[in-house]
């Protein structure tokens, strides 16, 4: 009789790192679903700006149910309360681990582990401390396909929004940009690869710029409320978003 794998849920952003992390952990865990936070006002994946409909299309192609956490723009405490409720719900289904695609942000890892400890869950980081140059190449070589959906203007300009990540993309990256965008330089929408039963049909929509109302903070965390903020070593003034639209005819090269 084979040993039963521990149950886990994937903290799913829809991007390349969570896709690779899910791929790497399927032999070690029984992954029962995807957990994603969405902006309640716009019905889009938090930070990535991807439509709920495209998230649903990814989940259908992967063959896992989606657990959606709807967050507003009010307080960090409210976000944590909503996440805690979602985690307690999957814990009741036997989940013991939550899988993350983080690579080397130690503060973020510690924050996640503290939050999970409050509800008695464990974190798994299958990509942890991977060389990001090698990792993005492995991503490409494994057959994953993804486009950028959000670009941090502190690192890259509008021309990078909606680009497919391939060998040319990696070669063109400026030296101050992490190859995997681990410092928040860019975010992605993954549409094909070994975890998908079929490619997710999509087309590229409008590229829009969303300025921040205030500069992104340099400090990574505030111990007074146990929060984590994705920090940038340079000032971020806003983000370029490439809208990812549903399409019956899959055309990853469409602009």
Short mmCIF file of C-alpha atoms in Angstrom, two decimals:
data_model
loop_
_atom_site.label_atom_id
_atom_site.label_comp_id
_atom_site.label_asym_id
_atom_site.label_seq_id
_atom_site.Cartn_x
_atom_site.Cartn_y
_atom_site.Cartn_z
CA UNK A 1 0.00 0.00 0.00
CA UNK A 2 1.48 3.31 -1.07
CA UNK A 3 2.08 6.02 1.52
CA UNK A 4 -0.60 8.70 1.54
CA UNK A 5 0.71 12.12 0.60
CA UNK A 6 -0.01 15.12 2.84
CA UNK A 7 -2.76 17.38 1.53
CA UNK A 8 -1.78 20.86 0.38
CA UNK A 9 -3.24 23.90 -1.29
CA UNK A 10 -1.31 26.02 -3.79
CA UNK A 11 -1.08 29.76 -3.17
CA UNK A 12 -1.73 30.60 -6.81
CA UNK A 13 -0.95 33.98 -8.39
CA UNK A 14 -1.45 32.75 -11.94
CA UNK A 15 2.20 33.44 -12.77
CA UNK A 16 5.26 31.44 -13.69
CA UNK A 17 6.67 30.91 -10.18
CA UNK A 18 3.48 29.46 -8.76
CA UNK A 19 3.15 27.29 -11.88
CA UNK A 20 6.67 25.93 -11.48
CA UNK A 21 6.17 25.42 -7.73
CA UNK A 22 2.97 23.45 -8.36
CA UNK A 23 4.75 21.32 -10.96
CA UNK A 24 7.59 20.51 -8.56
CA UNK A 25 5.40 19.56 -5.61
CA UNK A 26 2.88 17.23 -7.23
CA UNK A 27 4.98 14.18 -6.30
CA UNK A 28 5.29 15.27 -2.66
CA UNK A 29 1.77 16.50 -1.91
CA UNK A 30 -1.81 15.79 -2.79
CA UNK A 31 -2.68 19.27 -4.03
CA UNK A 32 -6.43 19.68 -3.60
CA UNK A 33 -6.86 23.21 -4.94
CA UNK A 34 -5.60 26.68 -5.72
CA UNK A 35 -5.88 29.64 -3.34
CA UNK A 36 -5.96 33.10 -4.93
CA UNK A 37 -6.64 36.61 -3.63
CA UNK A 38 -8.69 38.89 -5.86
CA UNK A 39 -9.52 42.56 -5.64
CA UNK A 40 -13.19 42.77 -4.70
CA UNK A 41 -13.78 46.03 -6.58
CA UNK A 42 -12.28 45.03 -9.93
CA UNK A 43 -12.54 41.19 -9.82
CA UNK A 44 -8.89 40.81 -10.74
CA UNK A 45 -6.00 38.89 -9.20
CA UNK A 46 -4.30 41.07 -6.61
CA UNK A 47 -1.17 42.83 -7.93
CA UNK A 48 -1.16 40.89 -11.23
CA UNK A 49 -4.35 42.57 -12.49
CA UNK A 50 -5.55 39.42 -14.30
CA UNK A 51 -9.31 39.03 -14.76
CA UNK A 52 -11.24 36.50 -12.69
CA UNK A 53 -12.41 34.83 -15.91
CA UNK A 54 -8.80 34.11 -16.90
CA UNK A 55 -8.07 32.70 -13.44
CA UNK A 56 -11.06 30.40 -13.89
CA UNK A 57 -9.71 29.33 -17.29
CA UNK A 58 -6.34 28.47 -15.76
CA UNK A 59 -7.96 26.42 -12.99
CA UNK A 60 -10.09 24.52 -15.52
CA UNK A 61 -7.02 23.69 -17.64
CA UNK A 62 -5.08 22.59 -14.54
CA UNK A 63 -8.02 20.57 -13.22
CA UNK A 64 -8.08 21.96 -9.68
CA UNK A 65 -10.78 23.95 -7.87
CA UNK A 66 -10.19 27.60 -7.00
CA UNK A 67 -10.60 28.98 -3.48
CA UNK A 68 -11.05 32.73 -3.96
CA UNK A 69 -10.25 35.25 -1.23
CA UNK A 70 -11.90 38.60 -1.96
CA UNK A 71 -9.96 41.55 -0.54
CA UNK A 72 -10.75 45.25 -0.46
CA UNK A 73 -8.54 48.27 -0.16
CA UNK A 74 -9.23 48.94 3.49
CA UNK A 75 -6.76 47.56 6.03
CA UNK A 76 -4.04 44.94 6.14
CA UNK A 77 -5.73 43.45 9.18
CA UNK A 78 -8.88 42.83 7.15
CA UNK A 79 -6.83 41.04 4.50
CA UNK A 80 -5.25 38.80 7.12
CA UNK A 81 -8.64 38.01 8.66
CA UNK A 82 -9.99 36.96 5.26
CA UNK A 83 -6.94 34.83 4.54
CA UNK A 84 -7.19 33.19 7.93
CA UNK A 85 -10.83 32.27 7.31
CA UNK A 86 -9.93 30.76 3.93
CA UNK A 87 -7.07 28.76 5.43
CA UNK A 88 -9.22 27.46 8.26
CA UNK A 89 -11.77 26.34 5.67
CA UNK A 90 -9.27 24.24 3.68
CA UNK A 91 -7.71 22.98 6.91
CA UNK A 92 -11.11 21.48 7.73
CA UNK A 93 -10.76 19.51 4.47
CA UNK A 94 -7.52 17.95 5.73
CA UNK A 95 -4.98 20.40 4.30
CA UNK A 96 -1.75 20.54 6.32
CA UNK A 97 0.51 22.56 3.98
CA UNK A 98 0.34 25.68 1.83
CA UNK A 99 2.69 25.85 -1.17
CA UNK A 100 4.32 29.12 -2.23
CA UNK A 101 6.43 30.10 -5.23
CA UNK A 102 8.79 32.44 -3.34
CA UNK A 103 12.48 32.13 -4.17
CA UNK A 104 14.68 34.23 -1.89
CA UNK A 105 12.78 36.96 -0.02
CA UNK A 106 13.52 35.86 3.55
CA UNK A 107 11.28 38.46 5.20
CA UNK A 108 8.34 37.35 3.08
CA UNK A 109 8.97 33.69 3.88
CA UNK A 110 9.08 34.41 7.61
CA UNK A 111 5.87 36.44 7.36
CA UNK A 112 4.08 33.60 5.60
CA UNK A 113 5.29 31.07 8.14
CA UNK A 114 4.13 33.24 11.05
CA UNK A 115 0.67 33.66 9.54
CA UNK A 116 0.28 29.94 8.85
CA UNK A 117 1.48 29.04 12.35
CA UNK A 118 -1.49 30.97 13.76
CA UNK A 119 -3.84 28.40 12.23
CA UNK A 120 -1.58 25.36 12.62
CA UNK A 121 -0.52 25.00 8.98
CA UNK A 122 2.93 24.51 7.44
CA UNK A 123 4.51 26.24 4.44
CA UNK A 124 6.33 24.59 1.55
CA UNK A 125 8.72 26.51 -0.71
CA UNK A 126 9.80 24.21 -3.58
CA UNK A 127 11.72 26.98 -5.42
CA UNK A 128 13.51 28.31 -2.35
CA UNK A 129 17.04 29.65 -2.95
CA UNK A 130 17.06 28.51 -6.57
CA UNK A 131 19.39 30.36 -8.89
CA UNK A 132 16.92 32.57 -10.73
CA UNK A 133 18.87 32.59 -14.01
CA UNK A 134 18.84 28.80 -14.05
CA UNK A 135 15.25 28.68 -12.83
CA UNK A 136 13.80 30.84 -15.61
CA UNK A 137 15.71 28.76 -18.16
CA UNK A 138 14.31 25.57 -16.62
CA UNK A 139 10.85 27.12 -16.81
CA UNK A 140 11.28 27.71 -20.54
CA UNK A 141 12.92 24.33 -21.21
CA UNK A 142 10.17 22.47 -19.32
CA UNK A 143 7.61 23.83 -21.76
CA UNK A 144 5.91 26.47 -19.66
CA UNK A 145 4.71 29.57 -21.46
CA UNK A 146 3.84 32.90 -19.89
CA UNK A 147 3.50 36.60 -20.65
CA UNK A 148 4.11 39.63 -18.47
CA UNK A 149 0.89 41.18 -17.20
CA UNK A 150 2.29 43.78 -14.76
CA UNK A 151 5.48 45.84 -15.04
CA UNK A 152 7.00 47.87 -12.20
CA UNK A 153 8.09 51.20 -13.69
CA UNK A 154 11.03 51.44 -11.30
CA UNK A 155 12.72 48.69 -13.31
CA UNK A 156 11.19 48.39 -16.80
CA UNK A 157 9.16 50.50 -19.22
CA UNK A 158 5.90 50.05 -21.10
CA UNK A 159 7.49 48.00 -23.90
CA UNK A 160 7.88 45.04 -21.54
CA UNK A 161 4.16 44.71 -20.84
CA UNK A 162 2.64 41.70 -22.57
CA UNK A 163 5.95 40.15 -23.67
CA UNK A 164 6.28 36.39 -23.69
CA UNK A 165 9.06 35.06 -21.50
CA UNK A 166 11.49 33.26 -23.78
CA UNK A 167 15.25 33.24 -24.36
CA UNK A 168 15.10 36.68 -25.97
CA UNK A 169 13.22 38.13 -23.01
CA UNK A 170 15.85 36.89 -20.56
CA UNK A 171 18.72 38.15 -22.73
CA UNK A 172 17.14 41.59 -23.04
CA UNK A 173 16.60 42.11 -19.29
CA UNK A 174 18.73 44.93 -17.80
CA UNK A 175 21.37 43.72 -15.31
CA UNK A 176 19.55 45.28 -12.32
CA UNK A 177 16.42 43.16 -12.96
CA UNK A 178 16.19 39.70 -11.42
CA UNK A 179 15.60 37.12 -14.20
CA UNK A 180 12.51 35.81 -12.37
CA UNK A 181 11.30 39.25 -11.28
CA UNK A 182 11.61 38.12 -7.66
CA UNK A 183 11.94 41.69 -6.38
CA UNK A 184 8.60 42.64 -7.91
CA UNK A 185 10.06 43.88 -11.21
CA UNK A 186 7.34 42.14 -13.18
CA UNK A 187 4.44 39.69 -12.79
CA UNK A 188 3.17 37.11 -15.23
CA UNK A 189 0.21 35.13 -16.57
CA UNK A 190 1.05 31.48 -17.29
CA UNK A 191 -0.99 29.97 -20.12
CA UNK A 192 0.65 26.65 -21.01
CA UNK A 193 2.95 23.97 -19.66
CA UNK A 194 3.05 20.47 -18.16
CA UNK A 195 0.48 21.27 -15.44
CA UNK A 196 -2.13 22.27 -18.04
CA UNK A 197 -4.33 19.79 -19.90
CA UNK A 198 -4.48 22.31 -22.75
CA UNK A 199 -3.26 25.88 -23.37
CA UNK A 200 -5.38 28.68 -21.94
CA UNK A 201 -6.84 30.63 -24.86
CA UNK A 202 -6.23 34.36 -24.54
CA UNK A 203 -5.42 37.54 -26.41
CA UNK A 204 -3.54 40.63 -25.36
CA UNK A 205 -5.67 43.64 -24.61
CA UNK A 206 -4.94 47.26 -23.81
CA UNK A 207 -1.78 48.28 -21.95
CA UNK A 208 -2.61 50.83 -19.25
CA UNK A 209 -0.58 52.72 -16.67
CA UNK A 210 -1.70 52.89 -13.04
CA UNK A 211 0.24 55.41 -10.93
CA UNK A 212 0.59 54.91 -7.20
CA UNK A 213 -1.14 57.44 -5.01
CA UNK A 214 1.94 57.36 -2.77
CA UNK A 215 5.50 56.06 -3.31
CA UNK A 216 5.96 52.37 -2.56
CA UNK A 217 7.65 52.06 0.85
CA UNK A 218 11.31 51.10 1.02
CA UNK A 219 10.96 49.26 4.34
CA UNK A 220 9.94 45.64 3.86
CA UNK A 221 7.93 45.21 7.04
CA UNK A 222 6.40 46.95 10.01
CA UNK A 223 6.75 44.82 13.13
CA UNK A 224 4.06 46.84 14.92
CA UNK A 225 1.28 45.18 12.91
CA UNK A 226 3.21 42.16 11.62
CA UNK A 227 2.64 43.11 8.00
CA UNK A 228 4.79 42.56 4.94
CA UNK A 229 5.17 45.04 2.09
CA UNK A 230 6.97 44.10 -1.13
CA UNK A 231 9.85 46.56 -1.03
CA UNK A 232 11.65 48.17 -3.94
CA UNK A 233 15.22 49.50 -3.62
CA UNK A 234 14.22 52.33 -5.97
CA UNK A 235 11.08 54.43 -6.03
CA UNK A 236 8.11 52.93 -7.82
CA UNK A 237 5.78 55.52 -9.29
CA UNK A 238 3.33 53.10 -10.89
CA UNK A 239 2.75 49.95 -12.91
CA UNK A 240 2.06 49.07 -16.53
CA UNK A 241 -0.68 46.44 -16.91
CA UNK A 242 -1.33 44.38 -20.02
CA UNK A 243 -4.94 43.22 -19.99
CA UNK A 244 -5.28 39.48 -20.65
CA UNK A 245 -8.52 38.74 -22.46
CA UNK A 246 -10.37 35.48 -23.10
CA UNK A 247 -10.10 34.27 -26.67
CA UNK A 248 -11.51 31.26 -28.53
CA UNK A 249 -8.52 31.28 -30.85
CA UNK A 250 -5.35 30.84 -28.84
CA UNK A 251 -2.80 33.33 -30.14
CA UNK A 252 0.09 33.99 -27.76
CA UNK A 253 1.82 36.18 -30.32
CA UNK A 254 -1.17 38.49 -30.80
CA UNK A 255 -0.74 42.12 -29.72
#
